[in-house]
Coordinates of C-alpha atoms in Angstrom, one line a residue:
X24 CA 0.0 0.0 0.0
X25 CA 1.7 3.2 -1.5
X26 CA 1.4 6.7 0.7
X27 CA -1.8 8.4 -1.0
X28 CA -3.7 4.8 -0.1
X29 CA -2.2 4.9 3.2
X30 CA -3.5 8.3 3.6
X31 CA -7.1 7.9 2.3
X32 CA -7.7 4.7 4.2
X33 CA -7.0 7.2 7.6
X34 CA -9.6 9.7 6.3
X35 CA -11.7 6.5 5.6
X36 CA -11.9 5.6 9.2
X37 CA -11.9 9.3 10.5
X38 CA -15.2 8.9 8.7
X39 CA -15.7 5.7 10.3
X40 CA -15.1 7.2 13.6
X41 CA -17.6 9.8 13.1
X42 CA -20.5 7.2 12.2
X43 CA -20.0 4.6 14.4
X44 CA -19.6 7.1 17.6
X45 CA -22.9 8.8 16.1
X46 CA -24.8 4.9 15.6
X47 CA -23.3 4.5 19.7
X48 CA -25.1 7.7 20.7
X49 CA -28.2 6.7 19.4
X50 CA -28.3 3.1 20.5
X51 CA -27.0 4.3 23.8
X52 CA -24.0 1.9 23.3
X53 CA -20.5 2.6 24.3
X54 CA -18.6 4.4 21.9
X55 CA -15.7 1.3 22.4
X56 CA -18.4 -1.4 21.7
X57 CA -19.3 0.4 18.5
X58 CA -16.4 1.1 17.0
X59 CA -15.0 -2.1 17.6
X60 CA -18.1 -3.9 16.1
X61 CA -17.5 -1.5 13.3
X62 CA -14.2 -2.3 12.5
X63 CA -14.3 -5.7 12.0
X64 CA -17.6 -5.8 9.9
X65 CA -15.1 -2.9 7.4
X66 CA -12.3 -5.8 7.6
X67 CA -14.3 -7.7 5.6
X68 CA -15.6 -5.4 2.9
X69 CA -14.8 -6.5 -0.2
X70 CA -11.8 -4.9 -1.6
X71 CA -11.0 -3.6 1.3
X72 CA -7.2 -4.5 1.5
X73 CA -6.3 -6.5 4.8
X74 CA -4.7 -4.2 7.7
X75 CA -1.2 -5.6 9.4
X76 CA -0.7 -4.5 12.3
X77 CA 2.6 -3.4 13.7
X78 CA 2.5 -3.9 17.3
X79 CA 5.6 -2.2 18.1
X80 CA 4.5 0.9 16.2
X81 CA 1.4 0.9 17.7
X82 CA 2.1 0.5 21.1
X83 CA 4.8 3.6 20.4
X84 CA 1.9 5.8 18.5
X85 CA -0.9 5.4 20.9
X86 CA 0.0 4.3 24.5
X87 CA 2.2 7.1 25.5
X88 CA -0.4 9.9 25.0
X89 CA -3.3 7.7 26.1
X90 CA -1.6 7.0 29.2
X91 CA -0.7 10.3 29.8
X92 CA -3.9 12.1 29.4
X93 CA -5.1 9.3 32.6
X94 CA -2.1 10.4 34.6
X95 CA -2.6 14.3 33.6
X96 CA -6.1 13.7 34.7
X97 CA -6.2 11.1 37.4
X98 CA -6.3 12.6 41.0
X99 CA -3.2 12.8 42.4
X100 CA -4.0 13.1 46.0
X101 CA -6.6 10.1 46.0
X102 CA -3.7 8.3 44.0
X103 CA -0.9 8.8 46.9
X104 CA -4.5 7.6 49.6
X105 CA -5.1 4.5 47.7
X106 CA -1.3 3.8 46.7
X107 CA -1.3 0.4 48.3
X108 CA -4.7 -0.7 46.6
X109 CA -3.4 0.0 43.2
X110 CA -0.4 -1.4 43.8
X111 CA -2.0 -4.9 44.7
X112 CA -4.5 -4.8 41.7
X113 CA -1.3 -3.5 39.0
X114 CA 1.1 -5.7 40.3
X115 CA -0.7 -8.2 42.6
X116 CA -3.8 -9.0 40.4
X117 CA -1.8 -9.4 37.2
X118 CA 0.8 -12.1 38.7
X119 CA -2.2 -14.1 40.3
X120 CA -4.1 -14.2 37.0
X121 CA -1.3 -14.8 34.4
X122 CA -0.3 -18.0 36.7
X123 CA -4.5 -18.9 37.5
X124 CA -4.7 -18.8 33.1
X125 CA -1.4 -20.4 32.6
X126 CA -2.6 -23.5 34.6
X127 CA -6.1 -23.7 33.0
X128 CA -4.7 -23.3 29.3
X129 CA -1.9 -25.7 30.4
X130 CA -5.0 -28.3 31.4
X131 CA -6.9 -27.3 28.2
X132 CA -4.0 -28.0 25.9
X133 CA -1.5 -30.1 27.8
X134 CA 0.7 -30.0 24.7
X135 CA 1.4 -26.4 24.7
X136 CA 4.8 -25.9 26.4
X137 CA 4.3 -24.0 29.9
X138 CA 6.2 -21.2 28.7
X139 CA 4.0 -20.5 26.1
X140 CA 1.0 -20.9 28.3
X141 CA 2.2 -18.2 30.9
X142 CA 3.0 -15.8 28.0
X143 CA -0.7 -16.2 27.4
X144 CA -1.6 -15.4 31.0
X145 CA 0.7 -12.7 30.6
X146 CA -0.7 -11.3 27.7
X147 CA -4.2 -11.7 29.0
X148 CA -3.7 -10.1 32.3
X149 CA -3.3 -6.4 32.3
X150 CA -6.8 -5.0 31.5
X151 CA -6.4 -2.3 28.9
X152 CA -5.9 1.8 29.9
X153 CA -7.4 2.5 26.6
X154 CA -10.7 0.1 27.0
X155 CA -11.2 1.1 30.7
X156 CA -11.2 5.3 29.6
X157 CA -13.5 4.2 27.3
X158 CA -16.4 2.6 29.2
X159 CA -15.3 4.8 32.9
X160 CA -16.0 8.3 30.9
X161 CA -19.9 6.8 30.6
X162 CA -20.7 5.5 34.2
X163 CA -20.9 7.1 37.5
X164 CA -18.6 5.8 40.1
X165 CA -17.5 6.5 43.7
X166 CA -14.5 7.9 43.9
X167 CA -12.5 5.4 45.9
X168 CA -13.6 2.6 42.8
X169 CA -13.0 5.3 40.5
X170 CA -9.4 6.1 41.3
X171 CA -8.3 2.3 41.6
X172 CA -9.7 1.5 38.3
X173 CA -7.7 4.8 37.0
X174 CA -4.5 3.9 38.6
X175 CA -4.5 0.5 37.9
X176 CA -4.9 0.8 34.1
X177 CA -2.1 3.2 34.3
X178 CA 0.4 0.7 35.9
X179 CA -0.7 -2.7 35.4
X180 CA 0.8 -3.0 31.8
X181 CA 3.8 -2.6 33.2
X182 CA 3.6 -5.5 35.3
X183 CA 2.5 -7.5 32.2
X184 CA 4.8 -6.7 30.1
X185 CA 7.2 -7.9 32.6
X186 CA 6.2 -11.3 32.6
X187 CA 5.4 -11.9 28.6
X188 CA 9.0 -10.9 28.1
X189 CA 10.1 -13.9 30.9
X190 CA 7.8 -16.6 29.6
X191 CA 9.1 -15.9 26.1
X192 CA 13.1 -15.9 27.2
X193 CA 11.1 -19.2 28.7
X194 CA 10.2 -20.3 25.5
X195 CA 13.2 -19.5 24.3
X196 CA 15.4 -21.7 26.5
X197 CA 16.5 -19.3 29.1
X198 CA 15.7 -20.5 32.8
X199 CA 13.3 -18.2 35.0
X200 CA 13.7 -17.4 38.4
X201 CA 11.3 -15.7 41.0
X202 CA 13.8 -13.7 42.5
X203 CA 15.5 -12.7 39.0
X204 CA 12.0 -11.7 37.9
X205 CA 11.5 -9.6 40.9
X206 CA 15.2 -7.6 40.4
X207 CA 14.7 -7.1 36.7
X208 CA 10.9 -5.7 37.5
X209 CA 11.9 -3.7 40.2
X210 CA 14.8 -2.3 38.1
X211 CA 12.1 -1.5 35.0
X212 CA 10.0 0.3 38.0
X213 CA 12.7 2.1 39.5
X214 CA 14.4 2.7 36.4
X215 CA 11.3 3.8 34.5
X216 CA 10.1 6.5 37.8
X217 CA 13.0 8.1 37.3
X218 CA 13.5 8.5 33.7
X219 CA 9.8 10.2 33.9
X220 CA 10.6 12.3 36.9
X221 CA 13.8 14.1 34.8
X222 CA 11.4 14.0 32.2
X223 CA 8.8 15.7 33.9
X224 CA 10.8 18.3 35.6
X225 CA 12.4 19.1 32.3
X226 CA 9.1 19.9 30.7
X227 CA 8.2 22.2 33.7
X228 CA 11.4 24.2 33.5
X229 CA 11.3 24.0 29.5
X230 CA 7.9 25.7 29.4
X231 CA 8.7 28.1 32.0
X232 CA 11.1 29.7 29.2
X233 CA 9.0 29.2 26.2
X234 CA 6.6 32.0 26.2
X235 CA 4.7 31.8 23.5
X236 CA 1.7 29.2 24.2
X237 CA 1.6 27.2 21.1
X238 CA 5.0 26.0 22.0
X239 CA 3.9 25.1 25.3
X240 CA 0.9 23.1 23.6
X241 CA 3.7 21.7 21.5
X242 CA 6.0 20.4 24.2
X243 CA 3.1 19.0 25.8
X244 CA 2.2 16.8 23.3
X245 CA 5.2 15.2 22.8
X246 CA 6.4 14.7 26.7
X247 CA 4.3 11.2 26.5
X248 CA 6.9 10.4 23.8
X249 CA 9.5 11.1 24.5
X250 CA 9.1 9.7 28.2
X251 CA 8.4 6.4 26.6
X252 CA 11.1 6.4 24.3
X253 CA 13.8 7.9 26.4
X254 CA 12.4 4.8 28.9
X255 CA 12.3 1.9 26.4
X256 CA 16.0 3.6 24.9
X257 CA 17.5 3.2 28.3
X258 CA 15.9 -0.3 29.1
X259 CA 13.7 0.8 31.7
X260 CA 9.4 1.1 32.1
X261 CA 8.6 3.1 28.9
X262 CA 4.7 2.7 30.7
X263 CA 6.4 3.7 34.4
X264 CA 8.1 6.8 32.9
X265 CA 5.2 8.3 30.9
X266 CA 2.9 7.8 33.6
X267 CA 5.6 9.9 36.3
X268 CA 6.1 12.5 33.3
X269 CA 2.5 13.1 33.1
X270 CA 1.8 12.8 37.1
X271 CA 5.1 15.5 37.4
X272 CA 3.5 17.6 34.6
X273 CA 0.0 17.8 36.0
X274 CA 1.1 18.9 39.2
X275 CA 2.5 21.7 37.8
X276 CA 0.8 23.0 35.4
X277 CA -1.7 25.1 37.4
X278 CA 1.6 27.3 38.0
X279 CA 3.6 26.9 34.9
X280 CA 0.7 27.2 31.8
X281 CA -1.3 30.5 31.2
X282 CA -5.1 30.4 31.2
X283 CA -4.9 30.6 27.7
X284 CA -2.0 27.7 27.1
X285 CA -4.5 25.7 29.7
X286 CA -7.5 26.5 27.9
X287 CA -6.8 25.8 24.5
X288 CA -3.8 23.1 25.1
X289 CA -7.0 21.1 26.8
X290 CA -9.4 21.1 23.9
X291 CA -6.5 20.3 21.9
X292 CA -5.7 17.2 24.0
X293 CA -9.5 16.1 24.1
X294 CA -9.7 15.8 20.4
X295 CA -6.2 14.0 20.0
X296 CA -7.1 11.9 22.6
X297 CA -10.7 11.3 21.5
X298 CA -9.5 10.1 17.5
X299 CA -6.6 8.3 19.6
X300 CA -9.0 5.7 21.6
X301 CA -11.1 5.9 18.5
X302 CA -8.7 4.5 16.0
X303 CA -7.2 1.8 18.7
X304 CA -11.2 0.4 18.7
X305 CA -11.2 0.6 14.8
X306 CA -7.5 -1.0 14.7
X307 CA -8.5 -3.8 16.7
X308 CA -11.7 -4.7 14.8
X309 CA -9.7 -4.9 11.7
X310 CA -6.9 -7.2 12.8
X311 CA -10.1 -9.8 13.0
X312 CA -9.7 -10.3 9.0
X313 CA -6.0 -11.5 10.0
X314 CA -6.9 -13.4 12.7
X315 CA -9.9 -15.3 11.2
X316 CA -7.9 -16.0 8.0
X317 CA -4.4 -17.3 10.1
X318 CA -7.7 -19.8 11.9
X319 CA -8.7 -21.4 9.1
X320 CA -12.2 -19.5 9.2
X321 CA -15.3 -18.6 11.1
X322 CA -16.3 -21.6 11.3
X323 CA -13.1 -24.1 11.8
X324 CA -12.4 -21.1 14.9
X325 CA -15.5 -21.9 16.7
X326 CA -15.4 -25.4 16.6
X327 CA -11.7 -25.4 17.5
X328 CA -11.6 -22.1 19.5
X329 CA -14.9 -21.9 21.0
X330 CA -14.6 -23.8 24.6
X331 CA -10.8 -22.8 25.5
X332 CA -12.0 -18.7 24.7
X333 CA -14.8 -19.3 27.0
X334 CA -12.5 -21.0 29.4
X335 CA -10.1 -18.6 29.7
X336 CA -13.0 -15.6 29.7
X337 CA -14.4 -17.2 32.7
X338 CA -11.2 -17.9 34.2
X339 CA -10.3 -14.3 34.1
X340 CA -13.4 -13.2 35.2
X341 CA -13.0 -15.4 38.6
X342 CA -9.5 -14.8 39.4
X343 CA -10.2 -11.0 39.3
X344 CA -13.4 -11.3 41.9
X345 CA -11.1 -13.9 43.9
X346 CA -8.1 -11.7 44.6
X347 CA -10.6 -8.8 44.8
X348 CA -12.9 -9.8 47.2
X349 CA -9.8 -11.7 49.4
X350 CA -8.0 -8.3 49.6
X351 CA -11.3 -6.9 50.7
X352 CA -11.7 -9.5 53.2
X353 CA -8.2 -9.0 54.0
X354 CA -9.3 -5.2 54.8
X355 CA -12.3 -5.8 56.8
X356 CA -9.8 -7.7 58.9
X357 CA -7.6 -5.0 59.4
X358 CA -10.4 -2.3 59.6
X359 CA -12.1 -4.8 62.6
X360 CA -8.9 -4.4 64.4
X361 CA -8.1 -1.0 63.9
X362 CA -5.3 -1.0 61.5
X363 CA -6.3 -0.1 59.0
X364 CA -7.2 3.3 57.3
X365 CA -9.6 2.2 54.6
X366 CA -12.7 0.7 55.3
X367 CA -13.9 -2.7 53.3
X368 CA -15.3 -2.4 49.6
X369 CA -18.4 -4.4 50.6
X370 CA -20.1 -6.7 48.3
X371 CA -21.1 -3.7 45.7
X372 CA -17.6 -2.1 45.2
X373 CA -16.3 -6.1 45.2
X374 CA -18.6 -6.8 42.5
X375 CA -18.4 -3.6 40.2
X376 CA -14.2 -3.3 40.5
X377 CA -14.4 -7.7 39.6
X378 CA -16.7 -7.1 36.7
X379 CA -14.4 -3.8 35.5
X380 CA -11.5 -5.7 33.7
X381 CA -12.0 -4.8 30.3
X382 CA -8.6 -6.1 28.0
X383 CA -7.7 -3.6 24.7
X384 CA -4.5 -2.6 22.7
X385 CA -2.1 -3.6 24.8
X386 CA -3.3 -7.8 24.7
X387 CA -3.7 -7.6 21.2
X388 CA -0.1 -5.9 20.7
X389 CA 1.8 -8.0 23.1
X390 CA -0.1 -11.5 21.1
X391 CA 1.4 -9.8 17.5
X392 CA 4.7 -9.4 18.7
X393 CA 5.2 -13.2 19.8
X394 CA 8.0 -14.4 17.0
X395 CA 6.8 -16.3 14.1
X396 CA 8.0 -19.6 15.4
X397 CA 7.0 -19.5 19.3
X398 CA 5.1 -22.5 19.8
X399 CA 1.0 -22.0 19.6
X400 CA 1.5 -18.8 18.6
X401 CA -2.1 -19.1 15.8
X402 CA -3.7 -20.0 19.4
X403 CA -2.5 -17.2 21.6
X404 CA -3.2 -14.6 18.7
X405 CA -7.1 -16.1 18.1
X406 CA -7.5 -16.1 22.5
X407 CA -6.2 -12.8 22.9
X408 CA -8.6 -11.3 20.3
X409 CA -11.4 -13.9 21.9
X410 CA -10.6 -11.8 25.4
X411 CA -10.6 -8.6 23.3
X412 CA -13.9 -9.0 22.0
X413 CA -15.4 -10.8 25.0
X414 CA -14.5 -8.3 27.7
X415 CA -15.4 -5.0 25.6
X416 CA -18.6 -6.4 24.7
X417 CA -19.9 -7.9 27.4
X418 CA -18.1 -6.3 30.4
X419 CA -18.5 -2.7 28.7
X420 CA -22.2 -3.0 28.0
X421 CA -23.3 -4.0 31.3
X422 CA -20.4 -2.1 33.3
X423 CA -23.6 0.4 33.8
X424 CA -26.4 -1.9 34.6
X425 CA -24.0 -3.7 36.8
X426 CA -23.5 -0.2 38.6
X427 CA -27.1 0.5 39.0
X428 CA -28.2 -3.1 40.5
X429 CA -25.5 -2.6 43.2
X430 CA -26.7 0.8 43.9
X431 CA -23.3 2.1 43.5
X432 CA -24.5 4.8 40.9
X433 CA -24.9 7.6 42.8
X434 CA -22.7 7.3 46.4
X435 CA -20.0 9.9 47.0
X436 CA -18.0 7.9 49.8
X437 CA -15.1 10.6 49.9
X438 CA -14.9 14.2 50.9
X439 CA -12.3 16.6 50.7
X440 CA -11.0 18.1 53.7
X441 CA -12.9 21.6 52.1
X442 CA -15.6 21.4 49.7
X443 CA -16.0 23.3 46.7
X444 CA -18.3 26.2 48.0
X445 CA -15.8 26.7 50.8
X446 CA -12.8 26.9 48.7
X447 CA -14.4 29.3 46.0
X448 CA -15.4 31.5 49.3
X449 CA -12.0 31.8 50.9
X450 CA -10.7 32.8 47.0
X451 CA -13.3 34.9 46.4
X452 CA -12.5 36.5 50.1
X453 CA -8.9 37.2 48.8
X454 CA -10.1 38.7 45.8
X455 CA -12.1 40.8 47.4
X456 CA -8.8 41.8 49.6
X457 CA -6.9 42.3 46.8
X458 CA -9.6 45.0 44.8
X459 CA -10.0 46.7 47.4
X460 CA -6.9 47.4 48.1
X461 CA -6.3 48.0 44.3
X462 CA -9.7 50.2 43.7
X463 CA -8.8 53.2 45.6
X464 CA -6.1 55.6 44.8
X465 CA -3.5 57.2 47.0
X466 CA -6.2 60.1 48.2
X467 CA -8.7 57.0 48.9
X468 CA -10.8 57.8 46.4
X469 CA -12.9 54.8 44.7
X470 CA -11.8 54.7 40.9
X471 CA -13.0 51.2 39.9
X472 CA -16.3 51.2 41.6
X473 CA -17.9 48.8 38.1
X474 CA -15.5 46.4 40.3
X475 CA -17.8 46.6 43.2
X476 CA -21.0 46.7 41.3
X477 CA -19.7 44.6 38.4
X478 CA -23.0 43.2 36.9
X479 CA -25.0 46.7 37.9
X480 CA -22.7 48.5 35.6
X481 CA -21.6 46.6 32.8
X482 CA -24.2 48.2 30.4
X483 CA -23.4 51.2 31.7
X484 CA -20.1 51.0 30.9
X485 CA -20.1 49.6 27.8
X486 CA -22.0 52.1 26.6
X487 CA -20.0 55.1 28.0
X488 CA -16.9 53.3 26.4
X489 CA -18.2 53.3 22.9
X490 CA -19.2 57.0 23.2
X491 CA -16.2 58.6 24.7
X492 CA -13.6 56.0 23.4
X493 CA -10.5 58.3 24.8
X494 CA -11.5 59.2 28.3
X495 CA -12.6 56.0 29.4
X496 CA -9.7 53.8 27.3
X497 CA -7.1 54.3 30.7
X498 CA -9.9 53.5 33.0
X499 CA -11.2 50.5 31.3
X500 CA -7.5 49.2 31.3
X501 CA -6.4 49.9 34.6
X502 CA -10.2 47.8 35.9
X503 CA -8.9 44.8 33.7
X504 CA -6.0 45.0 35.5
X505 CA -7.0 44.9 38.5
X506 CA -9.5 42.2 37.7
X507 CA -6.0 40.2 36.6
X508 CA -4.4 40.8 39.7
X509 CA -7.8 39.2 41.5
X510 CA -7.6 36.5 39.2
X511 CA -4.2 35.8 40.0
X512 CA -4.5 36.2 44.0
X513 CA -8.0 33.9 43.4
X514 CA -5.7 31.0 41.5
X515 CA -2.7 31.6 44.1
X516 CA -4.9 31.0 47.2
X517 CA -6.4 27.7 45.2
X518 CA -3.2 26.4 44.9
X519 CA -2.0 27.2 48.5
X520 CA -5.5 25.2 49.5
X521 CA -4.6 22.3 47.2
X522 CA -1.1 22.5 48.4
X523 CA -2.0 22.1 51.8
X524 CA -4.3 19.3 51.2
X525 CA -7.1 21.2 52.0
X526 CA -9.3 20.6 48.6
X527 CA -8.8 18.2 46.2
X528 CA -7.4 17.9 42.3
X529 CA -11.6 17.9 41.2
X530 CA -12.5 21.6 43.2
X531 CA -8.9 22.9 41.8
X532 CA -9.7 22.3 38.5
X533 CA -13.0 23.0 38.3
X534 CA -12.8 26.8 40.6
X535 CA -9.5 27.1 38.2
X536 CA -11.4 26.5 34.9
X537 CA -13.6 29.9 35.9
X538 CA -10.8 32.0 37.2
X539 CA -9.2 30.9 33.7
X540 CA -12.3 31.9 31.7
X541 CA -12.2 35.6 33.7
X542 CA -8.5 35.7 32.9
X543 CA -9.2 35.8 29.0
X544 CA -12.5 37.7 29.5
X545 CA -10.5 40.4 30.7
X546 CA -7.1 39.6 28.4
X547 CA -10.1 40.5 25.5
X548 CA -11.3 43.4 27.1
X549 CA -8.5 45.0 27.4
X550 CA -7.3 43.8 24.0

């Protein structure tokens, strides 16, 4: 396929994107269900030439930024409170489930080498950032569920990566060890953090020199890259690194971005990341053509395929409530004798974070990357894509009903320090400090009273501006600038409050996102 084909067939699903997202809205379907349907009915258009997939290249293309949007979005306070929780469903979970489906594939096909039947657990195990964004944006959660889904997506392919790169040295003859896997995953970790925090602080110190907002919007967008490039150069977590690099950068940027370079950097971001998840939905439905053709068929697939897909589906399923709903018991425990900070899931959080484990990009590009000669590699490609398909479509469609028969839907179970209506009074209190201080002159005379009557007088003043242009030009500028100097004092008392633990990453960003629209309300005026 020359360039101009290349080309067209990426307008082609652009166009695709923008159906099957529209047929999802009216169905009331998820958008991922939809456009993965979609793709593999277009992988068998006729004419349609069949896609190959290069999982290297995509994992390179769209991980990076998809994992960085989470981490630039995820809350970072909630993530340091729920650290360990995280940690046992990234690391924990994963390790438990890729042994649990190594055993049962080993039973189901005794003649596949262990090896290869851990690389399939392995490759099975992480669910997928991309899928989990995808069905989370569309159902209501509490925010303890919320964040451990978030944070686990962001770490856990990590962890599985890890061990589909032992069970193939495995395959190939090399010995494993437990304690060898441990050093060289702890290394990768390690290795990886760091890489992202240097990263990360270089980006904040980079765009506190660059000025000119498009450049910032620029640097942004490729910090996910090269993170994971720098990471994967250096033989370290590629995954680990983005993630820090986009945790580092999100700190920051309430201090180092304008409102502007905040404002339009984020709508750039939404769209990049919205054809992003899109086109890894569209991707995966038409590597089906491939995979159906390498199985000898629909039909020779089902009969051959069927029982070991559904095996391994409910096998996944069931190891996921199992180390689930022992680390809550393990909880209530510690919570019964007082050691603990965080009280038990209960049976509804059990059941919605079990039934949550949706597997994406990642399974399906770790499955193409086994070598051509790795033994049951046909086999591992058709159950990876079996898990695909069977998690998205089944777990994603009834993540929401599932929600709403626990009664999980609507409970808020945790509460900043300082809610929202508190925090935007104690900013608006320092604003008000900082105009009045700022309205009278030297003789105390009031010479911005619009600022104390602001809606009152806003005709009023726009009118008297368009009449007498000249005498109220000076006036008019020096109230914008005192409305930027409350702006600022109103964003540098947020901070202090979010510094301090005293609100959290949601009432920051959301009290910030107003003071930003006032900034270039009054950057325009005065303009």
């Amino acid at each position: 396929m020359d360039g101009t084909h290349l080309f067209e067939l990426v307008i082609a699903m652009f166009l695709a994107i923008i159906v099957l997202h529209y047929i999802a809205h009216r169905l009331g379907l998820p958008p991922s269900v939809a456009l993965l349907a979609g793709g593999a009915l277009l992988a068998f258009v006729p004419g349609l030439p069949a896609i190959s997939v290069d999982p290297e290249l995509v994992l390179v293309i769209f991980l990076p930024p998809l994992l960085l949007d989470g981490a630039w979005s995820i809350a970072v306070d909630r993530l340091k409170r729920h650290v360990f929780g995280i940690a046992s469903l990234a690391i924990g979970a994963v390790v438990f489930t890729t042994v649990v489906v190594a055993a049962v594939v080993h039973l189901l096909m005794p003649s596949l080498p262990w090896a290869a039947c851990a690389a399939l657990g392995a490759i099975v195990s992480p669910p997928d950032a991309v899928s989990a964004r995808a069905v989370l944006e569309r159902v209501h959660l509490p925010r303890r569920l919320q964040i451990l889904l978030e944070g686990e997506s962001l770490l856990n392919d990590a962890s599985g990566l890890v061990l589909f790169r032992f069970a193939v040295a495995a395959a190939a003859g090399e010995t494993f060890s437990p304690i060898n896997a441990f050093g060289t995953f702890f290394f990768l970790a390690i290795g990886g953090a760091v890489v992202g925090a240097a990263v990360g602080f270089i980006w904040v110190k980079l765009v506190r020199r660059l000025g000119d907002e498009y450049l910032m919007i620029a640097a942004t967008a490729i910090l996910s890259w090269t993170a994971y490039l720098l990471g994967e150069q250096l033989h370290v977590s590629g995954v680990i690194a983005t993630v820090t690099a986009g945790l580092i950068a999100s700190w920051h940027q309430h201090t180092v971005l304008s409102a502007a370079t905040r404002m339009r950097g984020t709508s750039f971001w939404n769209v990049l990341v919205f054809l992003m998840e899109a086109m890894v939905f569209i991707l995966i439905g038409l590597s089906l053509r491939n995979v159906v053709e390498r199985g000898g068929g629909f039909n020779a697939l089902i009969e051959s395929m069927a029982l070991p897909a559904a095996a391994i589906l409910i096998t996944l399923v069931a190891t996921r409530f199992l180390w689930i709903l022992g680390s809550d018991l393990i909880i209530r425990l510690f919570h019964t004798l007082g050691t603990a900070r965080s009280a038990p899931m209960g049976g509804g959080g059990v059941t919605v974070l079990g039934w949550a484990g949706m597997r994406g990009v990642v399974t399906l590009a770790l499955a193409l990357s086994l070598p051509q000669d790795f033994p049951g590699r046909d086999f591992i490609l058709v159950m990876a894509f079996a898990v695909i398909l069977g998690t998205v479509l089944i777990q994603g469609t009834t993540l929401g009903r599932i929600i709403s028969w626990v009664g999980l839907g609507d409970v808020e179970t945790e509460r900043a320090p300082m809610t929202m209506s508190e925090a935007e009074r104690s900013m608006a209190q320092v604003q008000l400090v900082t105009v009045q201080n700022l309205a009278y002159d030297d003789d105390g005379e009031l010479i911005h009273p619009q600022l104390l009557r602001r809606y009152e007088q806003r005709v009023r003043a726009s009118i008297n501006y368009a009449e007498e242009t000249e005498r109220y030009s000076p006036l008019l500028h020096a109230h914008f600038d005192v409305v930027l100097e409350a702006v600022a004092a109103g964003r540098h008392e947020l901070i202090r409050l979010h510094r301090a633990g005293q609100i959290d990453d949601e009432t920051l960003r959301e009290l910030e996102r107003d003071l930003d629209l006032e900034e270039l309300s009054a950057i325009s005026a005065k303009a």
